[in-house]
PDB file of C-alpha atoms in Angstrom:
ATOM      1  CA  UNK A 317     128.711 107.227  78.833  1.00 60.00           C
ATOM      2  CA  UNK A 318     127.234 110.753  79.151  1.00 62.00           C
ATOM      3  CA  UNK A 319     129.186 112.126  76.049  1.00 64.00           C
ATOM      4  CA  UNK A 320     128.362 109.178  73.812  1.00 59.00           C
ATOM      5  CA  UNK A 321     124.211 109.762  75.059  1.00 60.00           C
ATOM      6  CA  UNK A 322     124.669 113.541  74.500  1.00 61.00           C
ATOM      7  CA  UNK A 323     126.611 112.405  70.887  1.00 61.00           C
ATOM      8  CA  UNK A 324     123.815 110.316  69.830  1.00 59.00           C
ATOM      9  CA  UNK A 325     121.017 112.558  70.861  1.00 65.00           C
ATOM     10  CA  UNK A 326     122.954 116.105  68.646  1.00 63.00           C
ATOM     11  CA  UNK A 327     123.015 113.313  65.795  1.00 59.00           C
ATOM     12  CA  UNK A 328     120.035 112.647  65.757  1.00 58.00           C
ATOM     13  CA  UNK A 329     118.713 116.299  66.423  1.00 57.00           C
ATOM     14  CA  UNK A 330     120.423 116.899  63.395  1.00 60.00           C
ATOM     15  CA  UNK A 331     119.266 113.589  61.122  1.00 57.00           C
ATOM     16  CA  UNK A 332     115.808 114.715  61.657  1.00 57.00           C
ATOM     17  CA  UNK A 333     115.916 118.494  61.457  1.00 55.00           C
ATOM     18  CA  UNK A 334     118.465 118.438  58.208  1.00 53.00           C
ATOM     19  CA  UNK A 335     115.929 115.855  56.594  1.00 54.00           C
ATOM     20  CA  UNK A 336     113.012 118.909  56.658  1.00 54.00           C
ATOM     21  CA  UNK A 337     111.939 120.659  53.561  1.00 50.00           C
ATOM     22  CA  UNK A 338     112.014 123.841  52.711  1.00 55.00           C
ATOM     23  CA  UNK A 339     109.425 125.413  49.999  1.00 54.00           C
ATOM     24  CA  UNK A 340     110.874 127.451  47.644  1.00 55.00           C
ATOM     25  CA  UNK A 341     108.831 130.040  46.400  1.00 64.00           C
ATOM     26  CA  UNK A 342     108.777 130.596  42.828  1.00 85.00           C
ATOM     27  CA  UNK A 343     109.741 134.577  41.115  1.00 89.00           C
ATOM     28  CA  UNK A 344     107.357 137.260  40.920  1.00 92.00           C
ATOM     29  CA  UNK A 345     107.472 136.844  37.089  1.00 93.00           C
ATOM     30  CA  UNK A 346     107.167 132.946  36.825  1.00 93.00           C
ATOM     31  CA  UNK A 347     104.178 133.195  34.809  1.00 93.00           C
ATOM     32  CA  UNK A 348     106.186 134.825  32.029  1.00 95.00           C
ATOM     33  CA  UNK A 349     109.478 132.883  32.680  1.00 96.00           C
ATOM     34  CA  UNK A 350     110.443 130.075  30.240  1.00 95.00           C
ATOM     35  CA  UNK A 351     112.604 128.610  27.892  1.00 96.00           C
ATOM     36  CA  UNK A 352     111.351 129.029  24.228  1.00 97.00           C
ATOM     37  CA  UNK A 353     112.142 127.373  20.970  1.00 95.00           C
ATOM     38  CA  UNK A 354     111.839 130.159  18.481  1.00 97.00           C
ATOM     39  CA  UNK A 355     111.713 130.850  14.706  1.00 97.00           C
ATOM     40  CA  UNK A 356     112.119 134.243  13.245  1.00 98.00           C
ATOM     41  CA  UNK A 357     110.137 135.317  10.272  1.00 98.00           C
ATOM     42  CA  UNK A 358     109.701 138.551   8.216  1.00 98.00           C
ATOM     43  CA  UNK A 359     106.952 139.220   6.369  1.00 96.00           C
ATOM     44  CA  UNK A 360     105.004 135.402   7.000  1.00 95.00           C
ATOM     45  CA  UNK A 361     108.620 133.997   5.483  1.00 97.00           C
ATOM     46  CA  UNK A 362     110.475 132.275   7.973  1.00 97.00           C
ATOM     47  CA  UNK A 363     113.773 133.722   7.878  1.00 97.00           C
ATOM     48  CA  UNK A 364     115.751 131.077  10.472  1.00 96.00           C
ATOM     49  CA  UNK A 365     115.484 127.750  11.838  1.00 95.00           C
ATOM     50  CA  UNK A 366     114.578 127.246  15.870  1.00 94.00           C
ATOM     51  CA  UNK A 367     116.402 128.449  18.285  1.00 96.00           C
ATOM     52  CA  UNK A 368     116.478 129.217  21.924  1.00 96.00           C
ATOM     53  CA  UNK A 369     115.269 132.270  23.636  1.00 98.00           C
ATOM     54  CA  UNK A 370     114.995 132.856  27.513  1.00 98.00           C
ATOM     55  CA  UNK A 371     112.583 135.243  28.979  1.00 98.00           C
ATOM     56  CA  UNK A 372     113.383 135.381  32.893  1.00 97.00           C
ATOM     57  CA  UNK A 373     112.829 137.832  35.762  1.00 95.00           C
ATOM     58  CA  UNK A 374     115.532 140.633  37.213  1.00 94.00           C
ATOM     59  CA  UNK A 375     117.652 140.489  39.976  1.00 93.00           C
ATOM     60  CA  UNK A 376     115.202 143.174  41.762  1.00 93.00           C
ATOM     61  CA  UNK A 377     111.961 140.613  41.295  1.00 94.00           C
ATOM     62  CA  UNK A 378     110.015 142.784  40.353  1.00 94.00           C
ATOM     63  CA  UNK A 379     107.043 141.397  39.061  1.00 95.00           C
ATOM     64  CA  UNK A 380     106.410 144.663  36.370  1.00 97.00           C
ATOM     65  CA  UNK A 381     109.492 143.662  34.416  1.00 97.00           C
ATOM     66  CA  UNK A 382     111.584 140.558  32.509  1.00 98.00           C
ATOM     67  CA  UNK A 383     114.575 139.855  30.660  1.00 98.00           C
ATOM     68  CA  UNK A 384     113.964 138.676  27.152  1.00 98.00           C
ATOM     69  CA  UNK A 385     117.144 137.367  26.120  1.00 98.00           C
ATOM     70  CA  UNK A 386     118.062 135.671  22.614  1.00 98.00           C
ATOM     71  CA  UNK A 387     121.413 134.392  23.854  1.00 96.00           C
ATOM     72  CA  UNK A 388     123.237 135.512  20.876  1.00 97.00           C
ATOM     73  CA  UNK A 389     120.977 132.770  18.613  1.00 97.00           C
ATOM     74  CA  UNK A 390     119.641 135.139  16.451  1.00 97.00           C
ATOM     75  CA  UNK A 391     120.416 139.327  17.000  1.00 97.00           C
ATOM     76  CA  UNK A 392     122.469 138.828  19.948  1.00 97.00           C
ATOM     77  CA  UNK A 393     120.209 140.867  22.302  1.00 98.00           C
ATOM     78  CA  UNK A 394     119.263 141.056  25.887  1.00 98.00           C
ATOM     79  CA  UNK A 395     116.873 143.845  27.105  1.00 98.00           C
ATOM     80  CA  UNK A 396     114.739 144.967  29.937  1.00 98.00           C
ATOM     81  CA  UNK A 397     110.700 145.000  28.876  1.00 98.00           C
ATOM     82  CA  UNK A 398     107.773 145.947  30.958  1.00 98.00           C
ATOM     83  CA  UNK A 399     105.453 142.923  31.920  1.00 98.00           C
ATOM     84  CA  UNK A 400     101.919 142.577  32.449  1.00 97.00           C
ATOM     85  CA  UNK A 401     101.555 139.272  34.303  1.00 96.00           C
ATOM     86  CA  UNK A 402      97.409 139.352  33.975  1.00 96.00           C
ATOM     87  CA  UNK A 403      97.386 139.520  30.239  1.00 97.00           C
ATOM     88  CA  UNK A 404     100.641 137.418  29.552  1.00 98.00           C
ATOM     89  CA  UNK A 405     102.169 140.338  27.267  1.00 98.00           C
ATOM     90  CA  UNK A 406     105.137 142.368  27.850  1.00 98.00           C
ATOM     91  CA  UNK A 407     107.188 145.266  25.565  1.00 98.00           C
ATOM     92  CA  UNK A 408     110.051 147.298  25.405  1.00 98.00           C
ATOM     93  CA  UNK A 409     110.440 150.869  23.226  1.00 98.00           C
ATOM     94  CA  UNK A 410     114.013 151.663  22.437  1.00 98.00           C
ATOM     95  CA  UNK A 411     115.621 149.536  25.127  1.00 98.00           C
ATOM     96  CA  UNK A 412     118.952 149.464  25.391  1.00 98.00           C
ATOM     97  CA  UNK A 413     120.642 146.009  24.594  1.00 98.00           C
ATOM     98  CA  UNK A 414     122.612 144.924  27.199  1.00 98.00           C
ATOM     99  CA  UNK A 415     125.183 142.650  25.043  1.00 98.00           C
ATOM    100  CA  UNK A 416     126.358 146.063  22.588  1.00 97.00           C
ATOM    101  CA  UNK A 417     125.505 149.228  21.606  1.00 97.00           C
ATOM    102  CA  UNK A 418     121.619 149.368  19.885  1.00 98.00           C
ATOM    103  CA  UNK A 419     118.457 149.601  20.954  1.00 98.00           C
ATOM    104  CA  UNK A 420     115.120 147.270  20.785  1.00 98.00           C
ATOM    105  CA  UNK A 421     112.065 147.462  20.683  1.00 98.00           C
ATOM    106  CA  UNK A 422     109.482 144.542  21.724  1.00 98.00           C
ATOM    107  CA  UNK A 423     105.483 145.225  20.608  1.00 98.00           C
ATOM    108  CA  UNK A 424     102.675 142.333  20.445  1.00 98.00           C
ATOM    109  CA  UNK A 425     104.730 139.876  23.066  1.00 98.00           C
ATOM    110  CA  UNK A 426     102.547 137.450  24.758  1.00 98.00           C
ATOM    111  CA  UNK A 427     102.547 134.254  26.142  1.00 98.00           C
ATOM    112  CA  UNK A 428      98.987 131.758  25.389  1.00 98.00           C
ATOM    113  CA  UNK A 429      99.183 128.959  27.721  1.00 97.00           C
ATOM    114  CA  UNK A 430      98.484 125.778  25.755  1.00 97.00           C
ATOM    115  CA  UNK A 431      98.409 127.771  22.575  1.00 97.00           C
ATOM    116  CA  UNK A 432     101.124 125.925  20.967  1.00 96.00           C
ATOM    117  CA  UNK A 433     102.038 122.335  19.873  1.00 96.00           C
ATOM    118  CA  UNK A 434     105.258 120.604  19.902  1.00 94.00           C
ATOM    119  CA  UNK A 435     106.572 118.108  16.983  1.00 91.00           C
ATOM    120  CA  UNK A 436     105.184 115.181  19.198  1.00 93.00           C
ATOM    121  CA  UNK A 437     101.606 116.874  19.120  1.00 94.00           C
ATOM    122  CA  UNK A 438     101.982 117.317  23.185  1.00 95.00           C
ATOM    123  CA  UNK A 439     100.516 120.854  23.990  1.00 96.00           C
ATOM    124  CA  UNK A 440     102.908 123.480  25.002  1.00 96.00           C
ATOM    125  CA  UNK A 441     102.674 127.665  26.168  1.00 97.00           C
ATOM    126  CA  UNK A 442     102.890 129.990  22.990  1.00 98.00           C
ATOM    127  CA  UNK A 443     105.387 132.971  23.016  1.00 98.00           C
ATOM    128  CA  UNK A 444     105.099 135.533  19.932  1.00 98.00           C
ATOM    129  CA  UNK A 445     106.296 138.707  19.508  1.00 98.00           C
ATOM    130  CA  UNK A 446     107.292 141.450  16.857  1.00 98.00           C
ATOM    131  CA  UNK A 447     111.173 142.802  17.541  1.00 98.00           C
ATOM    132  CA  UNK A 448     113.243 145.510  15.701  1.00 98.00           C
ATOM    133  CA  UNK A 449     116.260 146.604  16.146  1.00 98.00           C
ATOM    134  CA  UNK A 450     118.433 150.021  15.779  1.00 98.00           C
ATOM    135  CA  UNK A 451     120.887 148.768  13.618  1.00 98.00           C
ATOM    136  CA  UNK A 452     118.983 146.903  11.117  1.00 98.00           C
ATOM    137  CA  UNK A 453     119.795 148.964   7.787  1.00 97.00           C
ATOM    138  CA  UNK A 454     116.344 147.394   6.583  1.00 97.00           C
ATOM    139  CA  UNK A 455     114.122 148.200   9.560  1.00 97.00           C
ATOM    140  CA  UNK A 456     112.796 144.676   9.557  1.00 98.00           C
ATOM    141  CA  UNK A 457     109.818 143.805  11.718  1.00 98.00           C
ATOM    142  CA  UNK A 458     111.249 141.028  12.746  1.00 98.00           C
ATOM    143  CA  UNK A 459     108.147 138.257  14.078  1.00 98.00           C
ATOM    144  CA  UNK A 460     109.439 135.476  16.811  1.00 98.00           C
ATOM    145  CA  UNK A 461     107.059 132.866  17.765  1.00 98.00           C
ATOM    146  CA  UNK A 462     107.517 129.401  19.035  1.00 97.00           C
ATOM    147  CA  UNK A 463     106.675 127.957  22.071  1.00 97.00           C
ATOM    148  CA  UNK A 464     108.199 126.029  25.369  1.00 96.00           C
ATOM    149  CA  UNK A 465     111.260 124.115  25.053  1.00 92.00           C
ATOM    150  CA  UNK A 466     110.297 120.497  26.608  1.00 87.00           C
ATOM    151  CA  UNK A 467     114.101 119.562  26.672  1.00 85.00           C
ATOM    152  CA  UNK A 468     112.445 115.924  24.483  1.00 85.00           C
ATOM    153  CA  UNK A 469     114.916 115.660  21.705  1.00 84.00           C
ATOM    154  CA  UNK A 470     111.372 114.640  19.857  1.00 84.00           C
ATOM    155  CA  UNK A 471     110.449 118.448  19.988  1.00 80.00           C
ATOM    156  CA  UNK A 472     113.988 119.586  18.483  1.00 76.00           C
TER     157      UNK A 472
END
């Protein structure tokens, strides 16, 4: 009778302090972090349709730099840039792209919460920047903009 009180009592122990929750905080970058649906354009002439592109934060945390990652959508280019979290803006001059051998270069990136608008006409976070890239023969100034994927097929 002792073991089956002893039993019931760890069980229970364990119902209620497995049942808890834990917060999770969020990354030092969060503010920047996001999913975006993106169109390139060149020169005011949209040059692709939408596509994904991921901005996220490193391994290290570090709340001074992102990943800005096109997934191999539209150049096929991952790079480290320097964030500002105040301003919403981040760059990167002549970073090296992780996925092969070039080098890109981020200017005018920044994020305006609420500065977009999805097909439904929901408000959505704005992400636009200007990229170029090494080994574009035509040394494009290549202009990304879109703004937060809301996973709504509505918004595709």
């Amino acid at each position: 009778m002792k073991k089956v009180l002893y039993l019931a009592t760890m069980l229970l122990c364990m119902a209620i302090t497995s049942c808890q929750k834990e917060d999770i905080g969020g990354t030092a970058t969060e503010s920047l972090a996001g999913d975006w649906y993106v169109q390139a354009s060149v020169g005011g002439e949209a040059i692709t349709g939408s596509f994904h592109l991921l901005t996220y934060n490193t391994s290290a945390n570090n709340p001074n730099e992102i990943f800005v990652d096109d997934q191999g959508n539209f150049w096929d280019f991952k790079v480290k840039a320097a964030a500002e979290l105040n301003g919403l803006t981040f760059s990167a001059i002549d970073a090296h792209n992780m996925n092969y051998d070039c080098t890109v270069s981020i200017t005018n990136a920044k994020i305006v919460k609420n500065g977009g608008v999805q097909n439904n006409g929901s408000p959505a976070d704005l992400i636009s920047m200007d990229v170029t890239f090494s080994d574009d023969d035509d040394a494009l100034v290549y202009h990304l903009e879109g703004v937060r994927y809301s996973g709504l097929v509505e918004n595709d």
